[in-house]
mmCIF file of C-alpha atoms and ligand atoms in Angstrom:
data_model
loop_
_atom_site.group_PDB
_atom_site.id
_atom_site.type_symbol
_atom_site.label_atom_id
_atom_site.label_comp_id
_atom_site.label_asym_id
_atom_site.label_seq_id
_atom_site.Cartn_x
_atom_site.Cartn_y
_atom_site.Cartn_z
ATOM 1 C CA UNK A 65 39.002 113.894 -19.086
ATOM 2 C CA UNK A 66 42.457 115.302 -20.267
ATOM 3 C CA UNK A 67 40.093 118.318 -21.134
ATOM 4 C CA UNK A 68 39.212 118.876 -17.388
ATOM 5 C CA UNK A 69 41.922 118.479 -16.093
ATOM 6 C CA UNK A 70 43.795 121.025 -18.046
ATOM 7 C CA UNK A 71 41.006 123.322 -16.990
ATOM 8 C CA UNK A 72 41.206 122.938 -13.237
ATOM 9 C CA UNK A 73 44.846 123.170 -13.418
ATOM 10 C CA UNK A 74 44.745 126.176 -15.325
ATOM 11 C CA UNK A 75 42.492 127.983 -12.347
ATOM 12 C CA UNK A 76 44.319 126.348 -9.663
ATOM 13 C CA UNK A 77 47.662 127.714 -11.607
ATOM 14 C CA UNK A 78 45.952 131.216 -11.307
ATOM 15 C CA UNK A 79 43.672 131.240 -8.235
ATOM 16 C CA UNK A 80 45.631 128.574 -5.929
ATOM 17 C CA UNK A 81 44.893 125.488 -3.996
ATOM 18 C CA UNK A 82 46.135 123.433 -1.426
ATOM 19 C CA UNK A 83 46.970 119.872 -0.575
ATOM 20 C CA UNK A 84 49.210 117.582 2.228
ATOM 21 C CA UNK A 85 51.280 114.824 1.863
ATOM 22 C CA UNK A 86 52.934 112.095 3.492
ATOM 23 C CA UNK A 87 55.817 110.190 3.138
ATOM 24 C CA UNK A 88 58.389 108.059 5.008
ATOM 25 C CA UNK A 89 61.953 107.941 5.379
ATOM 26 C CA UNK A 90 64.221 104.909 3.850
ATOM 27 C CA UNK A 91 67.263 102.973 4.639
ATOM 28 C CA UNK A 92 69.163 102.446 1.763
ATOM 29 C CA UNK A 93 70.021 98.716 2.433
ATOM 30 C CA UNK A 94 72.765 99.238 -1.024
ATOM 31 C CA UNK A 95 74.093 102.533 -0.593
ATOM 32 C CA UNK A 96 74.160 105.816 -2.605
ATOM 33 C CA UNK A 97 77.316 107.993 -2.573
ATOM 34 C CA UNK A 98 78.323 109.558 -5.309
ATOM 35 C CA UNK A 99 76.860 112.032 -7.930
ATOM 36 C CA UNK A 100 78.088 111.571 -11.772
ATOM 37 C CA UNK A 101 76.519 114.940 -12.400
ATOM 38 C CA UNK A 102 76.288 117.919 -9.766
ATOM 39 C CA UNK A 103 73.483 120.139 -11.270
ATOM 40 C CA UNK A 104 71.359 117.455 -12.124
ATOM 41 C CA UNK A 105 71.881 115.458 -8.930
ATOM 42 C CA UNK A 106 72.200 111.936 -10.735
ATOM 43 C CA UNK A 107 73.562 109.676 -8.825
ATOM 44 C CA UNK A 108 77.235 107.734 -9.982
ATOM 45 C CA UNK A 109 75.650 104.403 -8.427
ATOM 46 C CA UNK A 110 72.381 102.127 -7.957
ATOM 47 C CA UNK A 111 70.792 102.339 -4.674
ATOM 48 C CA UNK A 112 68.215 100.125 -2.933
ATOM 49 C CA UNK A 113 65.992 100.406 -0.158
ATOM 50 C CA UNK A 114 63.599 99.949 2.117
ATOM 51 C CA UNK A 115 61.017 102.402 2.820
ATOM 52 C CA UNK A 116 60.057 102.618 7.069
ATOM 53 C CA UNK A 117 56.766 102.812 8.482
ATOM 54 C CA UNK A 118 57.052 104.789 11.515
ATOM 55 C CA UNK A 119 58.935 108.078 10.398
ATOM 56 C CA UNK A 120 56.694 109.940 8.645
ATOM 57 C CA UNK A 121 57.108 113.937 7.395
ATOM 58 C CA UNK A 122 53.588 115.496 6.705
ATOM 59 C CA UNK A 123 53.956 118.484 4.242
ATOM 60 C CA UNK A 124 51.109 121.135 3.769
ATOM 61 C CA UNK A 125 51.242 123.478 0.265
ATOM 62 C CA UNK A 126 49.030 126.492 -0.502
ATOM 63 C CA UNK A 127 49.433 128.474 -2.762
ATOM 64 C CA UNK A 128 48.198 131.912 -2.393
ATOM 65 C CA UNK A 129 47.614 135.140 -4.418
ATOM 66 C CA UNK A 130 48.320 137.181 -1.517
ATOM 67 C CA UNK A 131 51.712 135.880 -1.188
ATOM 68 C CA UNK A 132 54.302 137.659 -2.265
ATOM 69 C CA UNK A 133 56.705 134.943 -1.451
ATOM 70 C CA UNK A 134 57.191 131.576 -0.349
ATOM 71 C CA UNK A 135 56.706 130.668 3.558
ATOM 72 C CA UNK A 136 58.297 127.875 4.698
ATOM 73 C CA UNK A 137 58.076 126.299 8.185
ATOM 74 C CA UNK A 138 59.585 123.153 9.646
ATOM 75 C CA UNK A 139 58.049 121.682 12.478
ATOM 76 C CA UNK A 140 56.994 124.843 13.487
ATOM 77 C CA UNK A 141 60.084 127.111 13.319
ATOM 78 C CA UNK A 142 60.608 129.420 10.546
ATOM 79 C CA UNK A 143 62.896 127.590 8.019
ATOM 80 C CA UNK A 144 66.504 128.501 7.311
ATOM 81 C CA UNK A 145 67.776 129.948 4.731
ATOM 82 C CA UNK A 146 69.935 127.375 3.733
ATOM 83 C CA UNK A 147 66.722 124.724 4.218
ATOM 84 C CA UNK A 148 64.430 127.435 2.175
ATOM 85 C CA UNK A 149 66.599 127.522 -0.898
ATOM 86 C CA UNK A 150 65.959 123.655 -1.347
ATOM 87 C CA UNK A 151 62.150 124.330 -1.038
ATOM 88 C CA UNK A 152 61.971 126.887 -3.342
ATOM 89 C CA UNK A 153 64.141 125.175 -6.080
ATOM 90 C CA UNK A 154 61.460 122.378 -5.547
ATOM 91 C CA UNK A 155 58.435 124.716 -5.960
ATOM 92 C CA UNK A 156 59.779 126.840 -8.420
ATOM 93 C CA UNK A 157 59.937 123.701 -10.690
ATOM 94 C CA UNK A 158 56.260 122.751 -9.923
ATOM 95 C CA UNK A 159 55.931 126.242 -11.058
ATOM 96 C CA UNK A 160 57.116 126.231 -14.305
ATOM 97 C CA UNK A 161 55.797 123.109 -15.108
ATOM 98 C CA UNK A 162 52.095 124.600 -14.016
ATOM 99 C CA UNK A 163 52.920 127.625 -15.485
ATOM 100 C CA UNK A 164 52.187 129.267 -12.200
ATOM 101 C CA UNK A 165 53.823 132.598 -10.864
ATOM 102 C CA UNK A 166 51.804 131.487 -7.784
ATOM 103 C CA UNK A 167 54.266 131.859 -3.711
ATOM 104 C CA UNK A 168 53.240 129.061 -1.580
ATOM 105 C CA UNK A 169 53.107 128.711 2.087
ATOM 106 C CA UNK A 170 54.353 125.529 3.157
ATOM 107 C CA UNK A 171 54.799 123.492 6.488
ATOM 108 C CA UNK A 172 56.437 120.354 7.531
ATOM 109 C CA UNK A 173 56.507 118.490 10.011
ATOM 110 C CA UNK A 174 58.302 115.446 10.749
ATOM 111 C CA UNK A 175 56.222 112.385 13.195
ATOM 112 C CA UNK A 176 59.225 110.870 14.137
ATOM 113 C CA UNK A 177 59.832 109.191 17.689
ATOM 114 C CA UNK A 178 61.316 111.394 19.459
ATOM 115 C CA UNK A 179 64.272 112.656 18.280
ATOM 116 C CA UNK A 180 64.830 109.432 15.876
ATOM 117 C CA UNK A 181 68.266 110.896 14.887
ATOM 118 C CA UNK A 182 67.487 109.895 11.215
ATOM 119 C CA UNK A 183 67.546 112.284 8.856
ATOM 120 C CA UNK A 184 64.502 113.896 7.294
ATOM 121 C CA UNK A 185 65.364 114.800 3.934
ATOM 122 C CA UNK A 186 64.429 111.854 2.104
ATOM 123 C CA UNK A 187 60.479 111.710 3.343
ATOM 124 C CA UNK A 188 60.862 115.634 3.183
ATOM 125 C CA UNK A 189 61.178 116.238 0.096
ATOM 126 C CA UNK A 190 58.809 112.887 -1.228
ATOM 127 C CA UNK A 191 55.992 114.692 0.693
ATOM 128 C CA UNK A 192 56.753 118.584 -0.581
ATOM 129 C CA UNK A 193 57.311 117.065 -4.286
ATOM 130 C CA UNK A 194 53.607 115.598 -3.588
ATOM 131 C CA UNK A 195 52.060 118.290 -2.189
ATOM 132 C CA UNK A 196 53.280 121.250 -4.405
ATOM 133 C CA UNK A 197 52.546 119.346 -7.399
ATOM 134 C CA UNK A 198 48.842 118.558 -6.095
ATOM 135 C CA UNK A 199 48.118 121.255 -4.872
ATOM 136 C CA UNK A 200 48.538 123.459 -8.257
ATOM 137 C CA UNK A 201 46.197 120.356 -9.929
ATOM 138 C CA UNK A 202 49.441 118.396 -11.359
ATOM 139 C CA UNK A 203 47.987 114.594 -11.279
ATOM 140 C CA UNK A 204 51.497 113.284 -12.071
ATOM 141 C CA UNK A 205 52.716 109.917 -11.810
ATOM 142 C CA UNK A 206 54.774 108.758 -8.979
ATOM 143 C CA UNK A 207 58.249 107.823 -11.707
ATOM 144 C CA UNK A 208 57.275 111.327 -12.391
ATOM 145 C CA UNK A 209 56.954 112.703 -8.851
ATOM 146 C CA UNK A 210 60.371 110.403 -7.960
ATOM 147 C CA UNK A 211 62.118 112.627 -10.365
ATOM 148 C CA UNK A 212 61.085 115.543 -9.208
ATOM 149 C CA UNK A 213 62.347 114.075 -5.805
ATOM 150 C CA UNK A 214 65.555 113.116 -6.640
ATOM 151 C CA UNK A 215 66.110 116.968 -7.940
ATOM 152 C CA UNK A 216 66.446 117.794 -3.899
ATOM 153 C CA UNK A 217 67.355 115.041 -2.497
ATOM 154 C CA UNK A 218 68.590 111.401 -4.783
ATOM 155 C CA UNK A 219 67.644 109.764 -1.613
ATOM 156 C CA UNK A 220 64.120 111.129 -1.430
ATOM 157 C CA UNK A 221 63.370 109.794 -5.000
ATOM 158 C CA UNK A 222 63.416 106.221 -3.071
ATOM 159 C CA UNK A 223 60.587 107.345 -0.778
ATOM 160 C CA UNK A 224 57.713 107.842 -3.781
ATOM 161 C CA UNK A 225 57.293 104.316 -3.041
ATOM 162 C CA UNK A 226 56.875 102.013 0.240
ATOM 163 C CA UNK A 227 58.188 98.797 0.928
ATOM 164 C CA UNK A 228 61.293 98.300 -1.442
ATOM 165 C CA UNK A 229 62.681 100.020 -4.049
ATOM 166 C CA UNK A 230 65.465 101.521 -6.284
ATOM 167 C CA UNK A 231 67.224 104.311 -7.608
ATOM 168 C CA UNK A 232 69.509 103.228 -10.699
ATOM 169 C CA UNK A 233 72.579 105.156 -11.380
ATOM 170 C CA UNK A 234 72.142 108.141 -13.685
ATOM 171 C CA UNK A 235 73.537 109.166 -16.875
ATOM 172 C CA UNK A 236 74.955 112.657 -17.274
ATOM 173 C CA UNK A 237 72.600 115.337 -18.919
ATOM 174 C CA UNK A 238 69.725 113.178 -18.941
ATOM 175 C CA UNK A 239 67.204 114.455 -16.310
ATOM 176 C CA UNK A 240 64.440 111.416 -16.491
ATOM 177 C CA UNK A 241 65.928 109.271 -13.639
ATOM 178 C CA UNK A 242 63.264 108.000 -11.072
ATOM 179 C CA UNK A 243 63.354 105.231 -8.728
ATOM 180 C CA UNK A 244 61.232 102.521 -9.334
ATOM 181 C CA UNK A 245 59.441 100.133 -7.055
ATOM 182 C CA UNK A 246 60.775 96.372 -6.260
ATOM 183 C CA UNK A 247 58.463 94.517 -3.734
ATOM 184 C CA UNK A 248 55.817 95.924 -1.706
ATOM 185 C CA UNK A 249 55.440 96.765 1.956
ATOM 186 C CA UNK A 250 53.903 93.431 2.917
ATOM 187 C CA UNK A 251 56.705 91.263 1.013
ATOM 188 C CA UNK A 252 58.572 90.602 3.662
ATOM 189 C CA UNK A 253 58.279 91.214 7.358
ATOM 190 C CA UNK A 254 61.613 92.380 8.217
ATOM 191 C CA UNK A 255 62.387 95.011 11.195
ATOM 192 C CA UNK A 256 64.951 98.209 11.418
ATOM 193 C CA UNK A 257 66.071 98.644 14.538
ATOM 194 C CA UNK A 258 67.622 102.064 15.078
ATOM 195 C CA UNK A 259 70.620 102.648 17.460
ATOM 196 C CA UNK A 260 70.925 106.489 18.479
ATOM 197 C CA UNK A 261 74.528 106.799 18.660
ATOM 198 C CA UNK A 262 74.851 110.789 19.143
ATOM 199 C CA UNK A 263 72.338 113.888 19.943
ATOM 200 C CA UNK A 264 72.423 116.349 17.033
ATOM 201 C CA UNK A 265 73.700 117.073 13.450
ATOM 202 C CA UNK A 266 76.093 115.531 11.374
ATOM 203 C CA UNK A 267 79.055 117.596 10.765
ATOM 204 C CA UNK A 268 79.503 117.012 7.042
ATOM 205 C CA UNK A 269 76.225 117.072 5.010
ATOM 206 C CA UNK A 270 75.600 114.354 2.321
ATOM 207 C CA UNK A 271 75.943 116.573 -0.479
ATOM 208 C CA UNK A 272 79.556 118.043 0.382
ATOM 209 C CA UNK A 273 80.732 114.532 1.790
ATOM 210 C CA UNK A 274 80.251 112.712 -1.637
ATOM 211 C CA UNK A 275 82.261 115.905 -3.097
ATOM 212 C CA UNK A 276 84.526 115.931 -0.999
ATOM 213 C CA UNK A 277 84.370 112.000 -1.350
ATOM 214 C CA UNK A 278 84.983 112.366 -5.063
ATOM 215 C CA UNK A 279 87.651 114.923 -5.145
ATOM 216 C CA UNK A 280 89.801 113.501 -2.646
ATOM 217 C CA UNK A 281 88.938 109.599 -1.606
ATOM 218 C CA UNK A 282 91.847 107.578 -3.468
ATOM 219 C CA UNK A 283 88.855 104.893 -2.995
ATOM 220 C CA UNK A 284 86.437 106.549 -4.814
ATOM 221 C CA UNK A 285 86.964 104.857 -7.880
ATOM 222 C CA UNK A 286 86.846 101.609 -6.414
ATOM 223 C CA UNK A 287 83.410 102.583 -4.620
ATOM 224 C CA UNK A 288 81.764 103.071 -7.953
ATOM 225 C CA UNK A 289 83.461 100.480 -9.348
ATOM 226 C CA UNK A 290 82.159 97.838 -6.719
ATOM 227 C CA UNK A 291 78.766 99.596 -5.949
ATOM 228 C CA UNK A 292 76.593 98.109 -8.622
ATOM 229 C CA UNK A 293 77.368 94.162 -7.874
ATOM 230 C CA UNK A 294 76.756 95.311 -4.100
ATOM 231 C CA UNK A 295 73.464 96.398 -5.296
ATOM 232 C CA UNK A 296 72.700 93.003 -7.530
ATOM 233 C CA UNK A 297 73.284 90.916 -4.094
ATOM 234 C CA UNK A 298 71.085 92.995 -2.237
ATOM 235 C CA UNK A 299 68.196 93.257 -4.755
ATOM 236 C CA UNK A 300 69.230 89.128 -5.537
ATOM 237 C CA UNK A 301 68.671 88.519 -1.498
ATOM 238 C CA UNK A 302 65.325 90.793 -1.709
ATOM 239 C CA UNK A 303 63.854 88.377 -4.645
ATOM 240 C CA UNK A 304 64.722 85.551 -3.175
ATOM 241 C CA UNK A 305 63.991 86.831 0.592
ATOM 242 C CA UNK A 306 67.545 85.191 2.052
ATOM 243 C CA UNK A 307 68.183 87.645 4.654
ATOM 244 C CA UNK A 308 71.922 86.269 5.028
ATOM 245 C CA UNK A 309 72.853 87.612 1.243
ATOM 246 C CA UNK A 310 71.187 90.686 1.869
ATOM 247 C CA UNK A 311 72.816 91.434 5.169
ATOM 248 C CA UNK A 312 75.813 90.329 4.326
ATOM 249 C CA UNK A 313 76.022 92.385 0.487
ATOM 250 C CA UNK A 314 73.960 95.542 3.017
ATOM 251 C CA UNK A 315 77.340 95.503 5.291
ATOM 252 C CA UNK A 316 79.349 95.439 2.964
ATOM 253 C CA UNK A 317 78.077 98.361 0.906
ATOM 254 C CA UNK A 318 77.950 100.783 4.332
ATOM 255 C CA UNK A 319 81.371 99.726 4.957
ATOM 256 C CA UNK A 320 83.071 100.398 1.386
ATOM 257 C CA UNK A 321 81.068 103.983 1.742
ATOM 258 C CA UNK A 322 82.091 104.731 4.691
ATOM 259 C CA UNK A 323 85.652 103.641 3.625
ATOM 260 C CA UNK A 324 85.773 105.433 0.938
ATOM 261 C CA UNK A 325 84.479 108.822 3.254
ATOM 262 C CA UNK A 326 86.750 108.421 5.441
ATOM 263 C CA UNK A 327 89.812 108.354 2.974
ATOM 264 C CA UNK A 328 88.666 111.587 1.889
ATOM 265 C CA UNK A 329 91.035 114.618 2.621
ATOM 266 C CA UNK A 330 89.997 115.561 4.839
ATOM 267 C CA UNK A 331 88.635 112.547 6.044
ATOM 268 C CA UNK A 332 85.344 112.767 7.005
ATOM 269 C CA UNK A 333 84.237 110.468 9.829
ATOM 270 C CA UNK A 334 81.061 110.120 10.686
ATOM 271 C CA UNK A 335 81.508 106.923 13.524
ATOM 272 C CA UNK A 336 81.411 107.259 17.395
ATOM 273 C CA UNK A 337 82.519 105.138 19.768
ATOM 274 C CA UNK A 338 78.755 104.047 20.261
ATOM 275 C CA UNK A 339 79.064 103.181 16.627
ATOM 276 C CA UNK A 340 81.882 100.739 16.676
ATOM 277 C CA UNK A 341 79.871 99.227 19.405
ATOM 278 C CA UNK A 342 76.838 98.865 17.785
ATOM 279 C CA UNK A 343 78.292 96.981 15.078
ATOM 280 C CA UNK A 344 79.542 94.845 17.473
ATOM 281 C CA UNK A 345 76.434 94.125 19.336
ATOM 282 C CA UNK A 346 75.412 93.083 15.886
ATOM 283 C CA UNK A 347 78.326 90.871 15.267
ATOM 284 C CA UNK A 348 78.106 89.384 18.657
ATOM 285 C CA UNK A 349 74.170 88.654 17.931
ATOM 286 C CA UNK A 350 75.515 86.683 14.401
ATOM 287 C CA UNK A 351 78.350 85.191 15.856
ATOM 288 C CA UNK A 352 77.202 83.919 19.048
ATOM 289 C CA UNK A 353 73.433 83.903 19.403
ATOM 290 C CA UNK A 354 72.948 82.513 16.036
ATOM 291 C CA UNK A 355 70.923 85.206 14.876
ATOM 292 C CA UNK A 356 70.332 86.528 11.222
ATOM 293 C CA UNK A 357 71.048 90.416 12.144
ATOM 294 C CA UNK A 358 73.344 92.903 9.876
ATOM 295 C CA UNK A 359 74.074 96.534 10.332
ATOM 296 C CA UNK A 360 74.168 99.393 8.015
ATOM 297 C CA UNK A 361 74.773 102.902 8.823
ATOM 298 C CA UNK A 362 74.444 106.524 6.948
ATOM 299 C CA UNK A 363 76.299 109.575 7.166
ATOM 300 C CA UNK A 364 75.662 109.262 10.670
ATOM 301 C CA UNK A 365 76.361 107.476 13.865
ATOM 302 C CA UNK A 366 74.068 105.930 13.972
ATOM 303 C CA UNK A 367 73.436 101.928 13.336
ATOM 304 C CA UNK A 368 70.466 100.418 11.720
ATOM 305 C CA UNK A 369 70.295 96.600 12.337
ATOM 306 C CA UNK A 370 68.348 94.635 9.841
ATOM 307 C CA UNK A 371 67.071 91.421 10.950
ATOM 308 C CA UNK A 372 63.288 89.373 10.857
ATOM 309 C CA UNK A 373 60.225 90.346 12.956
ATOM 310 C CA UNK A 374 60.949 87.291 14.706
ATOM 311 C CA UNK A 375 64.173 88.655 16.251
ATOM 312 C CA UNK A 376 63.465 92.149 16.545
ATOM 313 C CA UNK A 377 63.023 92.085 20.486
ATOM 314 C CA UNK A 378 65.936 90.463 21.281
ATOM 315 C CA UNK A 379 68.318 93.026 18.899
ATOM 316 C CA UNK A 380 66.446 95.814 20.451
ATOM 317 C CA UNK A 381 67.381 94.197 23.998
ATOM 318 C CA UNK A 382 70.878 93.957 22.689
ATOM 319 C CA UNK A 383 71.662 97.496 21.170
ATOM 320 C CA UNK A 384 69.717 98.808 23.985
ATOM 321 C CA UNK A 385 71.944 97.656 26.516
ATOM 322 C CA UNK A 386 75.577 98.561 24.279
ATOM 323 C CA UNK A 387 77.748 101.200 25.912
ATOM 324 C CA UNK A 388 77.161 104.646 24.574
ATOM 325 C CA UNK A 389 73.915 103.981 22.576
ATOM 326 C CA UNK A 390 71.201 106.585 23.697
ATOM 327 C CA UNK A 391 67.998 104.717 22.843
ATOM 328 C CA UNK A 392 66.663 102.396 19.743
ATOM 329 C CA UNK A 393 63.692 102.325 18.199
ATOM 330 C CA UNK A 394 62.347 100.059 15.323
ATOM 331 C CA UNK A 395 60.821 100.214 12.047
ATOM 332 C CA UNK A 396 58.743 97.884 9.504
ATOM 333 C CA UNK A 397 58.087 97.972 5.730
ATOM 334 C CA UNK A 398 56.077 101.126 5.226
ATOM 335 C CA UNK A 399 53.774 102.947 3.115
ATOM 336 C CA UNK A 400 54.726 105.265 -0.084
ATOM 337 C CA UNK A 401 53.292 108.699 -0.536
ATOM 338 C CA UNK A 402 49.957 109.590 0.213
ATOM 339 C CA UNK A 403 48.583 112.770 -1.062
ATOM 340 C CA UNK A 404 44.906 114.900 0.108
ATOM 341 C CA UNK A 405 43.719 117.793 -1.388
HETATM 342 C C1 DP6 B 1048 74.442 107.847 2.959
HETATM 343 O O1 DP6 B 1048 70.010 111.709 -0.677
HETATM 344 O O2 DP6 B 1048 70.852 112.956 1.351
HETATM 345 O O3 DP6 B 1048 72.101 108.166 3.191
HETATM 346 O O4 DP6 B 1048 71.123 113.722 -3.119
HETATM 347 O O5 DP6 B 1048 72.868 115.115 -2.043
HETATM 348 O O6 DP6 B 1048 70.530 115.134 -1.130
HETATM 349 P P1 DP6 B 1048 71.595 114.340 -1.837
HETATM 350 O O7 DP6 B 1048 72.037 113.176 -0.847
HETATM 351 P P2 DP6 B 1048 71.146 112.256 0.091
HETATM 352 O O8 DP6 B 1048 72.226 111.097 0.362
HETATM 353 C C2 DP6 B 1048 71.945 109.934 1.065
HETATM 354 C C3 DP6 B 1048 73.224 109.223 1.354
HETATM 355 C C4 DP6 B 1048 73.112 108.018 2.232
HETATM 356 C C5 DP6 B 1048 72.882 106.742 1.439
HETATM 357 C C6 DP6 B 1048 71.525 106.543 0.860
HETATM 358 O O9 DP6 B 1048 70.508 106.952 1.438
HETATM 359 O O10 DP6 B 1048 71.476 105.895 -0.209
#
């Protein structure tokens, strides 16, 4: 068996193959922010989340003796330069560990609603780490593909797996972290609905914000300080499926974050005014109404209201309706990767 294997990928190393993946984009319901090593990209803090069923990235690899060097398209425009220097670091590790001098041509393409105003990088780079690493005849295991993830993107280590999982805090110099799963898709039916709060890119990327974040924020040290027991209610509330402990330990943790950004120098605010409403649509929906609904947002505008699959229609109705938000859209526990050759 281990024979075989060694064979095909030695030919497929040499002669090239191809596979696709899939994978889906998370909310991190604790948050990551932070890195306690740069190079490595290891995060400073534990991170939990849930893994969504609707916002798929589909990533084709081929590797091809013709090429003389990598191709890389995103939903069908040729990539940046700045977006092709991630993709390459990613394949030229699947390289090296295939021993493989092998370019690939590779494609993405995100199935999002339209315009979901989520970002991409997490299920991106879950799907390419799948892909490359199938398609040169690499049957590695998904702690191992989750590290190869959370090279690119920490974020995208989370979305190896569906329903719930988490990313522990790193340890500088050591390279094995992986996220690991916590509860499947089908453990709980709980909804995201998504507010669209703004058309278009952030303005400060998540790599340079947590920089900046750590450089500057006089409350970064109290961030990492207070990030793990934010983590420990949230994966508490997942085991014991009390949505109010983890809504109320998921606001908190988007709130410190975002504190903690926005103390940076300078400060880096990611909120709108359709933001601040948002949350309190959300508010209003806990206070009043009575219902179990919490928000949590990125480094974004954007909100992301957790509540049960019971409530879901009336949030939507809610956020919908709140001055300034462009559209919603909602999301279930999804799947983790899926790889074909
Ligand atoms: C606010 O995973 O995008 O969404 O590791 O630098 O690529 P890099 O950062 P990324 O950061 C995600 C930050 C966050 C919180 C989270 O998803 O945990």
């Amino acid at each position: 068996m281990m024979a075989r294997h060694e064979a095909s990928q030695g030919s497929r190393a040499s002669v090239g193959g191809k596979a696709s993946a899939k994978a889906r984009a998370n909310i991190a319901l604790a948050k990551y922010w932070g890195k306690c090593d740069l190079e490595l990209n290891l995060p400073a803090v534990p991170s939990i989340s849930m893994t969504l069923d609707r916002l798929v990235t589909e990533t084709s690899v081929e590797f091809d003796p013709y090429l003389t060097r990598d191709e890389v398209r995103l939903d069908d425009r040729i990539a940046r330069p700045s977006e092709a220097r991630r993709v390459v670091a990613l394949l030229d590790r699947v390289r090296a560990a295939a021993n493989s001098t092998l370019r690939a041509r590779v494609s993405s393409e995100n199935r999002f609603p339209t315009a979901a105003g989520l970002a991409s990088s997490a299920s991106g780079f879950a799907a390419l780490a799948g892909a490359a690493t199938s398609a040169l005849g690499l049957e590695w295991s998904e702690a191992r593909l989750s590290r190869l993830a959370r090279r690119s993107s920490a974020s995208a280590a989370r979305s190896i797996f569906g329903g719930f999982a988490e990313l522990p805090a790193g340890t500088p110099g050591d390279d094995r972290l992986a996220a690991r799963p916590l509860f499947d898709a089908d453990y709980w039916d709980l909804r995201i609905v998504v507010a669209v709060a703004a058309e278009g890119e952030k303005a400060v990327g998540s790599t340079e914000g947590m920089e900046r974040s750590r450089r500057s924020s006089p409350f970064y040290e109290a961030w990492i300080a207070d990030a793990p027991r934010l983590a420990k209610r949230v994966r508490a509330g997942l085991r014991a499926r009390d949505l109010e402990i983890l809504g109320e330990a998921m606001e908190q943790s988007t709130l410190a974050f975002h504190a903690c950004a926005i103390a940076s120098n300078p400060g880096i605010v990611y909120w709108r005014p359709a933001t601040l409403a948002a949350l309190q649509t959300v508010r209003r929906l806990r206070d009043e109404a009575g219902l179990s609904v919490w928000a949590t947002m990125d480094a974004g505008p954007h909100v992301k209201a957790l509540c049960r699959a019971a409530d879901r229609r009336k949030v939507q109705a809610a956020l919908g309706r709140t001055e300034g938000v462009l559209r919603t859209l909602s999301a279930r526990p999804g799947r983790g990767l899926e790889v074909r050759l």
